[in-house]
Short mmCIF file of C-alpha atoms in Angstrom, two decimals:
data_model
loop_
_atom_site.label_atom_id
_atom_site.label_comp_id
_atom_site.label_asym_id
_atom_site.label_seq_id
_atom_site.Cartn_x
_atom_site.Cartn_y
_atom_site.Cartn_z
CA MET H 901 -18.79 -1.15 -1.89
CA SER H 902 -17.16 2.18 -1.19
CA PRO H 903 -16.56 4.25 -4.47
CA GLN H 904 -13.02 4.39 -5.80
CA VAL H 905 -11.23 7.83 -5.07
CA ARG H 906 -8.87 8.40 -7.84
CA ARG H 907 -7.87 12.14 -7.58
CA VAL H 908 -7.73 14.37 -4.56
CA ALA H 909 -7.41 18.26 -4.35
CA MET H 910 -5.44 19.01 -1.11
CA LEU H 911 -5.46 22.76 0.19
CA SER H 912 -2.72 24.19 2.13
CA ALA H 913 -2.98 27.80 1.34
CA HIS H 914 -1.01 29.48 4.15
CA THR H 915 2.20 27.27 4.07
CA SER H 916 3.77 25.10 1.49
CA PRO H 917 4.39 21.62 2.00
CA LEU H 918 7.80 22.08 0.48
CA ALA H 919 8.91 24.69 2.91
CA GLN H 920 11.56 23.75 5.69
CA PRO H 921 9.65 22.69 8.81
CA GLY H 922 10.70 24.39 11.88
CA ASN H 923 10.71 27.98 10.60
CA GLY H 924 8.02 30.84 9.99
CA ASP H 925 4.80 29.20 9.50
CA ALA H 926 6.18 25.80 8.41
CA GLY H 927 5.90 23.02 11.04
CA GLY H 928 4.34 19.46 11.71
CA MET H 929 1.27 20.39 9.32
CA ASN H 930 3.78 20.73 6.19
CA VAL H 931 5.06 17.33 7.07
CA TYR H 932 1.73 15.99 7.56
CA VAL H 933 0.49 17.25 4.04
CA LEU H 934 3.39 16.03 1.99
CA GLU H 935 3.64 12.50 3.73
CA LEU H 936 -0.11 11.87 3.52
CA ALA H 937 0.21 12.84 -0.27
CA ARG H 938 3.11 10.55 -0.57
CA ARG H 939 1.30 7.53 0.90
CA LEU H 940 -2.04 8.30 -0.98
CA ALA H 941 -0.03 8.49 -4.39
CA ALA H 942 1.37 5.10 -3.49
CA CYS H 943 -2.18 3.92 -3.09
CA SER H 944 -2.82 5.14 -6.67
CA VAL H 945 -4.61 8.25 -5.57
CA ALA H 946 -3.22 11.29 -7.70
CA VAL H 947 -2.91 14.36 -5.37
CA GLU H 948 -2.76 17.98 -6.30
CA ILE H 949 -1.74 20.28 -3.49
CA PHE H 950 -2.54 24.09 -3.75
CA THR H 951 -0.56 26.31 -1.82
CA ARG H 952 -0.03 30.13 -2.09
CA ALA H 953 3.09 31.15 -3.92
CA THR H 954 5.73 32.99 -1.83
CA SER H 955 8.42 33.70 -4.62
CA SER H 956 8.44 34.88 -8.23
CA GLU H 957 10.91 32.32 -8.91
CA GLN H 958 8.56 29.33 -7.92
CA PRO H 959 7.33 27.44 -11.02
CA PRO H 960 3.39 27.17 -11.34
CA VAL H 961 3.58 23.43 -10.84
CA VAL H 962 6.03 21.14 -9.36
CA GLU H 963 5.89 17.37 -9.26
CA ALA H 964 7.07 17.00 -5.68
CA LEU H 965 6.84 13.38 -5.68
CA PRO H 966 5.47 10.70 -8.22
CA GLY H 967 1.79 11.19 -8.10
CA VAL H 968 1.90 14.33 -6.39
CA LEU H 969 1.74 17.80 -7.87
CA VAL H 970 2.18 21.12 -6.03
CA ARG H 971 0.54 24.19 -7.38
CA HIS H 972 1.91 27.57 -6.37
CA VAL H 973 -1.18 29.90 -6.50
CA PRO H 974 -0.35 33.65 -6.94
CA ALA H 975 -2.30 35.21 -4.18
CA GLY H 976 -1.26 38.74 -2.87
CA PRO H 977 2.43 39.94 -2.54
CA PHE H 978 4.95 37.07 -2.67
CA GLU H 979 6.74 38.39 0.64
CA GLY H 980 5.96 40.52 3.71
CA LEU H 981 2.37 38.76 4.37
CA GLY H 982 1.94 37.32 7.70
CA LYS H 983 -0.66 34.70 8.38
CA GLN H 984 -2.86 37.37 10.08
CA ASP H 985 -3.08 38.97 6.52
CA LEU H 986 -3.89 36.11 4.55
CA PRO H 987 -7.76 36.02 4.85
CA ALA H 988 -7.75 39.07 2.65
CA GLN H 989 -6.09 37.22 -0.22
CA MET H 990 -8.26 34.22 -0.30
CA CYS H 991 -10.60 35.41 -3.08
CA ALA H 992 -7.58 35.45 -5.35
CA PHE H 993 -6.71 32.04 -4.16
CA VAL H 994 -10.12 30.59 -4.72
CA ARG H 995 -10.16 32.04 -8.24
CA ASP H 996 -7.10 30.10 -9.28
CA VAL H 997 -7.96 26.98 -7.54
CA LEU H 998 -11.27 26.82 -9.43
CA ARG H 999 -9.39 28.06 -12.86
CA ALA H 1000 -7.23 24.86 -12.51
CA GLU H 1001 -10.12 22.49 -12.26
CA ALA H 1002 -11.85 24.31 -15.28
CA THR H 1003 -9.30 23.19 -17.59
CA ARG H 1004 -10.01 19.45 -16.73
CA PRO H 1005 -12.88 17.04 -17.62
CA VAL H 1006 -15.94 17.45 -15.52
CA GLY H 1007 -15.59 15.43 -12.41
CA TRP H 1008 -11.77 15.55 -12.45
CA PHE H 1009 -11.58 15.71 -8.39
CA ASP H 1010 -13.33 13.20 -6.17
CA ALA H 1011 -12.76 14.81 -3.01
CA ILE H 1012 -11.26 18.09 -1.56
CA HIS H 1013 -9.05 17.93 1.88
CA SER H 1014 -8.53 21.26 3.38
CA HIS H 1015 -5.78 21.80 6.03
CA TYR H 1016 -6.11 24.72 8.73
CA TRP H 1017 -9.16 27.07 8.69
CA LEU H 1018 -7.76 29.36 5.76
CA SER H 1019 -7.66 26.37 3.34
CA GLY H 1020 -11.13 25.25 4.58
CA GLN H 1021 -12.83 28.76 3.49
CA VAL H 1022 -11.29 27.86 0.08
CA GLY H 1023 -12.59 24.45 0.17
CA GLN H 1024 -16.21 25.39 0.96
CA VAL H 1025 -16.46 27.38 -2.46
CA ALA H 1026 -14.67 24.56 -4.44
CA ARG H 1027 -17.05 21.98 -2.78
CA ASP H 1028 -20.19 23.74 -3.91
CA ARG H 1029 -18.52 24.39 -7.44
CA TRP H 1030 -17.29 20.95 -8.04
CA GLY H 1031 -19.98 18.82 -6.36
CA VAL H 1032 -17.61 16.64 -4.34
CA PRO H 1033 -17.16 16.24 -0.56
CA LEU H 1034 -14.95 18.46 1.71
CA ILE H 1035 -12.81 16.69 4.22
CA HIS H 1036 -11.06 19.21 6.60
CA SER H 1037 -8.40 18.96 9.15
CA MET H 1038 -8.12 21.77 11.71
CA HIS H 1039 -4.58 21.06 12.76
CA THR H 1040 -5.10 23.60 15.30
CA MET H 1041 -8.24 25.57 16.82
CA ALA H 1042 -8.58 29.10 17.73
CA LYS H 1043 -11.02 28.30 20.85
CA VAL H 1044 -8.34 25.79 21.95
CA LYS H 1045 -5.51 27.89 21.55
CA ASN H 1046 -7.15 31.10 23.29
CA ALA H 1047 -8.09 28.96 26.26
CA SER H 1048 -4.32 28.20 27.12
CA LEU H 1049 -2.20 31.15 25.76
CA ALA H 1050 1.42 31.39 26.63
CA ALA H 1051 2.70 34.60 28.19
CA GLY H 1052 3.50 37.05 25.29
CA ASP H 1053 1.53 35.25 22.92
CA SER H 1054 -1.24 36.81 20.77
CA ALA H 1055 -5.00 35.67 20.93
CA GLU H 1056 -6.41 34.26 17.61
CA PRO H 1057 -8.95 36.73 16.05
CA ALA H 1058 -12.85 36.58 16.13
CA GLY H 1059 -12.68 36.04 12.36
CA ARG H 1060 -10.82 32.59 12.87
CA VAL H 1061 -13.03 31.49 15.25
CA ALA H 1062 -16.19 32.33 13.05
CA GLY H 1063 -14.39 30.76 10.16
CA GLU H 1064 -13.88 27.52 11.88
CA GLN H 1065 -17.42 27.27 13.35
CA GLU H 1066 -18.47 27.87 9.65
CA LEU H 1067 -16.33 24.99 8.56
CA VAL H 1068 -17.57 22.53 11.39
CA GLU H 1069 -21.24 23.26 9.97
CA VAL H 1070 -20.29 22.79 6.25
CA ALA H 1071 -17.64 20.31 5.91
CA ASP H 1072 -18.55 16.78 5.09
CA ARG H 1073 -16.11 15.20 7.18
CA LEU H 1074 -13.85 16.53 9.96
CA ILE H 1075 -10.61 14.67 10.52
CA ALA H 1076 -9.20 14.94 14.29
CA ASN H 1077 -5.69 14.02 15.18
CA THR H 1078 -6.96 12.40 18.45
CA ALA H 1079 -9.97 11.63 20.15
CA ASP H 1080 -9.36 14.69 22.49
CA GLU H 1081 -9.27 16.90 19.62
CA ALA H 1082 -12.64 15.06 18.37
CA THR H 1083 -14.09 15.92 21.79
CA GLN H 1084 -13.14 19.50 21.48
CA MET H 1085 -14.61 19.92 18.23
CA VAL H 1086 -18.05 18.62 19.52
CA GLU H 1087 -17.87 20.31 22.75
CA LEU H 1088 -16.40 23.76 21.58
CA TYR H 1089 -17.96 24.01 18.29
CA GLY H 1090 -20.82 21.84 18.27
CA ALA H 1091 -19.72 19.43 15.46
CA ASP H 1092 -22.02 16.47 14.67
CA PRO H 1093 -20.11 13.45 16.26
CA ALA H 1094 -21.19 11.40 13.10
CA ARG H 1095 -18.93 13.62 10.87
CA VAL H 1096 -15.65 13.37 12.96
CA GLU H 1097 -13.14 10.98 12.26
CA VAL H 1098 -10.24 10.25 14.32
CA VAL H 1099 -6.91 9.48 12.44
CA HIS H 1100 -3.59 9.83 13.83
CA PRO H 1101 -1.04 11.46 11.99
CA GLY H 1102 2.06 9.22 11.16
CA VAL H 1103 5.68 9.12 11.31
CA ASP H 1104 8.45 8.23 8.48
CA LEU H 1105 9.79 5.19 10.43
CA GLU H 1106 12.31 4.57 7.73
CA ARG H 1107 13.90 8.12 8.31
CA PHE H 1108 13.08 8.27 12.18
CA ARG H 1109 14.66 5.09 13.52
CA PRO H 1110 17.10 3.92 16.36
CA GLN H 1111 20.66 5.07 15.55
CA GLU H 1112 23.91 4.61 17.34
CA ARG H 1113 23.91 7.73 19.76
CA ALA H 1114 27.83 7.99 19.63
CA ALA H 1115 27.79 8.15 15.84
CA ALA H 1116 24.94 10.71 15.83
CA ARG H 1117 26.82 13.10 18.32
CA ALA H 1118 29.94 12.64 16.34
CA ALA H 1119 28.14 13.82 13.13
CA LEU H 1120 26.71 16.83 14.94
CA GLY H 1121 29.75 17.61 17.02
CA LEU H 1122 28.15 17.05 20.21
CA PRO H 1123 30.19 15.79 23.44
CA GLN H 1124 29.95 12.08 23.88
CA ASP H 1125 30.10 12.31 27.81
CA GLN H 1126 27.12 14.78 28.43
CA ASP H 1127 23.33 14.63 28.91
CA VAL H 1128 21.77 16.37 25.96
CA ILE H 1129 18.27 18.11 26.24
CA LEU H 1130 16.58 18.84 23.12
CA PHE H 1131 13.98 21.09 21.80
CA ALA H 1132 13.09 20.83 18.37
CA GLY H 1133 10.41 23.19 16.63
CA ARG H 1134 9.31 26.44 15.86
CA ILE H 1135 10.38 29.48 18.20
CA GLN H 1136 7.18 31.04 19.52
CA PRO H 1137 5.70 31.20 22.99
CA LEU H 1138 3.01 28.40 22.20
CA LYS H 1139 5.95 25.99 21.85
CA ALA H 1140 7.37 27.02 25.17
CA PRO H 1141 11.13 26.60 24.27
CA ASP H 1142 11.81 29.28 27.29
CA VAL H 1143 10.67 26.50 29.72
CA VAL H 1144 13.29 24.00 28.30
CA LEU H 1145 15.98 26.63 28.89
CA GLU H 1146 14.83 27.57 32.40
CA ALA H 1147 14.45 23.77 33.25
CA ALA H 1148 18.05 22.99 31.93
CA ALA H 1149 19.44 25.89 33.89
CA ARG H 1150 17.94 24.36 37.11
CA LEU H 1151 19.34 20.84 36.24
CA MET H 1152 22.59 22.36 35.76
CA ALA H 1153 22.34 24.16 38.86
CA SER H 1154 21.95 20.94 40.81
CA GLY H 1155 25.65 20.05 40.16
CA ARG H 1156 25.09 18.86 36.63
CA ARG H 1157 26.54 22.02 34.90
CA GLU H 1158 29.65 20.42 33.29
CA ARG H 1159 27.84 17.36 32.13
CA THR H 1160 24.70 18.88 30.62
CA THR H 1161 23.92 20.55 27.03
CA VAL H 1162 20.80 22.11 25.92
CA ALA H 1163 20.12 22.32 22.15
CA ILE H 1164 17.55 24.19 20.53
CA VAL H 1165 16.83 23.64 16.84
CA GLY H 1166 14.39 25.74 15.25
CA GLY H 1167 13.60 29.05 14.03
CA PRO H 1168 11.27 32.23 14.92
CA SER H 1169 7.68 31.75 14.07
CA GLY H 1170 4.56 33.62 15.07
CA SER H 1171 4.82 36.12 17.88
CA GLY H 1172 8.31 34.72 18.43
CA LEU H 1173 9.42 36.79 15.40
CA ASP H 1174 8.89 39.88 17.23
CA ARG H 1175 11.84 38.96 19.48
CA PRO H 1176 14.01 36.92 17.40
CA THR H 1177 16.95 37.03 20.20
CA ALA H 1178 14.77 36.35 23.12
CA LEU H 1179 16.04 32.97 23.63
CA LEU H 1180 19.63 33.83 23.10
CA ASP H 1181 19.19 36.76 25.87
CA LEU H 1182 17.46 34.33 28.20
CA ALA H 1183 20.19 31.66 27.89
CA ALA H 1184 22.45 34.26 28.85
CA GLY H 1185 20.39 35.66 31.65
CA LEU H 1186 20.32 32.24 33.26
CA GLY H 1187 24.04 31.97 32.91
CA ILE H 1188 24.00 28.76 30.55
CA ALA H 1189 24.92 30.40 27.23
CA ASP H 1190 28.01 28.26 27.15
CA ARG H 1191 26.09 25.15 27.93
CA ALA H 1192 23.44 26.01 24.92
CA ARG H 1193 23.50 25.32 21.25
CA PHE H 1194 21.02 27.24 19.04
CA VAL H 1195 20.55 25.54 15.61
CA PRO H 1196 18.40 26.91 12.51
CA PRO H 1197 15.84 24.49 11.25
CA VAL H 1198 17.38 21.29 9.66
CA ALA H 1199 16.39 18.98 6.95
CA GLN H 1200 14.46 15.71 8.13
CA ASP H 1201 17.53 13.29 7.91
CA GLU H 1202 19.39 15.87 10.02
CA LEU H 1203 16.80 16.09 12.55
CA ALA H 1204 16.66 12.40 12.94
CA LEU H 1205 20.32 12.63 14.07
CA TRP H 1206 19.61 15.15 16.64
CA TYR H 1207 16.66 12.99 18.02
CA ALA H 1208 19.17 9.99 18.06
CA ALA H 1209 21.89 12.14 19.83
CA ALA H 1210 19.55 13.55 22.43
CA SER H 1211 19.36 12.02 25.97
CA ILE H 1212 15.71 13.64 26.20
CA VAL H 1213 13.60 15.52 23.86
CA CYS H 1214 11.41 18.08 25.58
CA VAL H 1215 7.92 19.03 24.22
CA PRO H 1216 6.54 21.76 26.74
CA SER H 1217 3.97 23.27 24.31
CA TYR H 1218 0.81 25.03 25.77
CA ASN H 1219 -1.26 23.08 22.95
CA GLU H 1220 -0.60 20.62 20.55
CA SER H 1221 -3.19 18.67 18.31
CA PHE H 1222 -0.70 15.71 18.15
CA GLY H 1223 2.78 16.54 18.72
CA LEU H 1224 4.85 14.86 15.68
CA VAL H 1225 8.32 15.87 17.40
CA ALA H 1226 7.14 13.52 20.20
CA ILE H 1227 6.32 10.68 18.11
CA GLU H 1228 9.56 11.35 15.76
CA ALA H 1229 11.80 11.47 18.85
CA GLN H 1230 10.11 8.10 20.35
CA ALA H 1231 10.68 6.30 16.85
CA CYS H 1232 14.36 7.20 17.41
CA GLY H 1233 14.31 5.58 20.83
CA THR H 1234 14.62 8.78 22.84
CA PRO H 1235 12.26 9.16 25.85
CA VAL H 1236 10.09 12.57 25.77
CA VAL H 1237 9.36 14.87 28.53
CA ALA H 1238 6.15 16.68 27.34
CA ALA H 1239 3.44 18.88 28.59
CA ASN H 1240 0.39 16.89 29.52
CA VAL H 1241 -1.94 18.89 26.98
CA GLY H 1242 -3.93 17.90 23.64
CA GLY H 1243 -2.53 15.55 21.48
CA LEU H 1244 0.66 15.00 23.58
CA ALA H 1245 -1.35 12.62 25.87
CA THR H 1246 -1.87 10.53 23.01
CA ALA H 1247 1.62 10.75 21.74
CA VAL H 1248 3.40 10.12 24.84
CA CYS H 1249 2.61 7.11 27.17
CA ASP H 1250 2.98 8.52 30.50
CA GLY H 1251 5.63 6.61 32.55
CA VAL H 1252 6.31 4.15 29.54
CA THR H 1253 7.67 6.08 26.68
CA GLY H 1254 8.45 9.29 28.51
CA VAL H 1255 6.95 11.70 31.21
CA LEU H 1256 3.95 13.93 30.78
CA VAL H 1257 4.13 17.11 33.09
CA ASP H 1258 1.15 19.12 34.28
CA GLY H 1259 1.59 22.80 33.76
CA HIS H 1260 4.57 24.67 32.58
CA ASP H 1261 6.73 24.93 35.78
CA PRO H 1262 10.35 24.82 34.79
CA ALA H 1263 11.01 23.13 38.15
CA ASP H 1264 8.79 20.20 37.35
CA TYR H 1265 10.38 19.63 33.90
CA ALA H 1266 13.81 19.75 35.65
CA ALA H 1267 12.70 17.09 38.11
CA ALA H 1268 11.26 15.08 35.22
CA PHE H 1269 14.72 15.26 33.34
CA ALA H 1270 16.70 14.41 36.48
CA THR H 1271 14.34 11.19 37.15
CA LEU H 1272 14.95 9.73 33.90
CA LEU H 1273 18.80 10.47 33.77
CA ASP H 1274 19.33 9.09 37.23
CA ARG H 1275 17.74 5.93 36.55
CA PRO H 1276 19.51 4.12 33.73
CA GLU H 1277 17.25 0.93 33.88
CA ARG H 1278 14.10 2.73 33.79
CA TYR H 1279 15.78 4.88 30.77
CA ALA H 1280 16.48 1.89 28.88
CA SER H 1281 13.03 0.35 29.34
CA MET H 1282 11.30 3.80 28.19
CA SER H 1283 13.81 3.88 25.30
CA ALA H 1284 12.62 0.39 24.08
CA ALA H 1285 9.02 1.00 24.75
CA ALA H 1286 9.24 4.43 22.83
CA ILE H 1287 10.40 2.53 19.66
CA ARG H 1288 7.59 0.02 20.08
CA HIS H 1289 5.02 2.79 20.67
CA ALA H 1290 5.94 4.78 17.78
CA SER H 1291 5.89 1.94 15.41
CA ARG H 1292 2.12 2.03 15.63
CA PHE H 1293 1.92 5.49 13.85
CA GLY H 1294 3.24 4.76 10.36
CA TRP H 1295 2.03 7.08 7.58
CA ASP H 1296 0.67 4.00 5.82
CA VAL H 1297 -1.72 3.44 8.45
CA THR H 1298 -2.66 7.16 8.41
CA ALA H 1299 -3.35 7.18 4.42
CA GLU H 1300 -5.27 3.84 4.51
CA ARG H 1301 -7.59 5.40 7.39
CA THR H 1302 -7.91 8.92 5.48
CA LEU H 1303 -8.63 7.12 2.23
CA SER H 1304 -11.64 5.28 3.98
CA VAL H 1305 -12.55 8.63 5.21
CA TYR H 1306 -12.86 10.20 1.76
CA ALA H 1307 -14.66 7.11 0.37
CA ASP H 1308 -17.42 7.20 2.98
CA ALA H 1309 -17.82 10.97 2.22
CA VAL H 1310 -17.83 10.37 -1.55
CA ALA H 1311 -20.48 7.52 -1.07
CA GLU H 1312 -22.73 9.90 1.06
CA MET H 1313 -22.64 12.67 -1.45
CA GLN H 1314 -23.18 10.42 -4.20
CA ALA H 1315 -26.40 9.01 -2.50
CA LEU H 1316 -27.84 12.47 -1.74
CA PRO H 1317 -29.65 13.35 -4.84
CA THR H 1318 -31.32 9.74 -4.80
CA ALA H 1319 -32.29 10.24 -1.22
CA ILE H 1320 -33.73 13.78 -2.00
CA GLY H 1321 -35.80 12.27 -4.84
CA GLN H 1322 -37.52 9.72 -2.79
#
């Protein structure tokens, strides 16, 4: 029988699960951490999430949800630190994580789940101090990103590559979002396949669900008689929002200008912070500024309205470990046109729930848009199939599978002293 997992320390050092997704470093990982914690708590697992404090006004501890505490750990200046500056602050972060556990009875936490490589560095120290297993989720990997950089994007530093390599060797379990990501861990980092587990991220099927398109457009002030092409996510070269604008411009040039709107929902992030007006300038240069809407990051309920209002959601990223936007959009019944990379090949069923495009040529994306928009029967079939496909990715399934990974890792560690003594 697997041991009971009662309490989990979850580490999300560089970005808070309480931050608004779509801006700065906040994105799909924030949603992942909070939703997983929510569902684990529903399974009677107490979760404490440790994240770096970014404001002096943040309380030290917040009960984010019943059974879920978020601890804001002081580590370096509250503001003005980029992700590239954070490794130097991890010693302070480790200190306060260990202090929090030191006030509790011995054996308080049963497992540690770290998210992203910076958190994994903290998790390694806590693992050895507490004598509990470390489960790590990469979310993205430096070697994968560096192999497919977008124009204008910056390569991940050697320090991150080394840190990820160390994690692969030390972590008791590695959770991959897809089978493709699991293969990358094994082939690029030499991970032991026996310690890699595939657990698909989930989608909130109560929030992201089919809604009446006309009502959604009315609520957002969108025209009822137009084709709406939507990009939702962080504005940075990796996510390729420029491809969406250029593809929309090509679509409009084919005689569809007056019946096409392109919407970009999100805020600057990563290297996109260096040119915060780049997309506005591009839209003006393409002559489609009057057909484009730029909207700052929105709350999840409003994001669901955008998905429902859109004719097509486009996800042309250069790399995605999964592609939560693609699943959320499909759960709302909206077909997706996405790059055939990484986890998007799992998130989108090519030709069934959407279209996967090889490469990042805007002409190919424009052609994919037109193919869907010009064939109403195929579009309707894809919309229905998208809802069915997304229904397989509920967060409850993700939590159940993750909890099983925790239990296996705990059982293995508990058996280790006995095995050594034989």
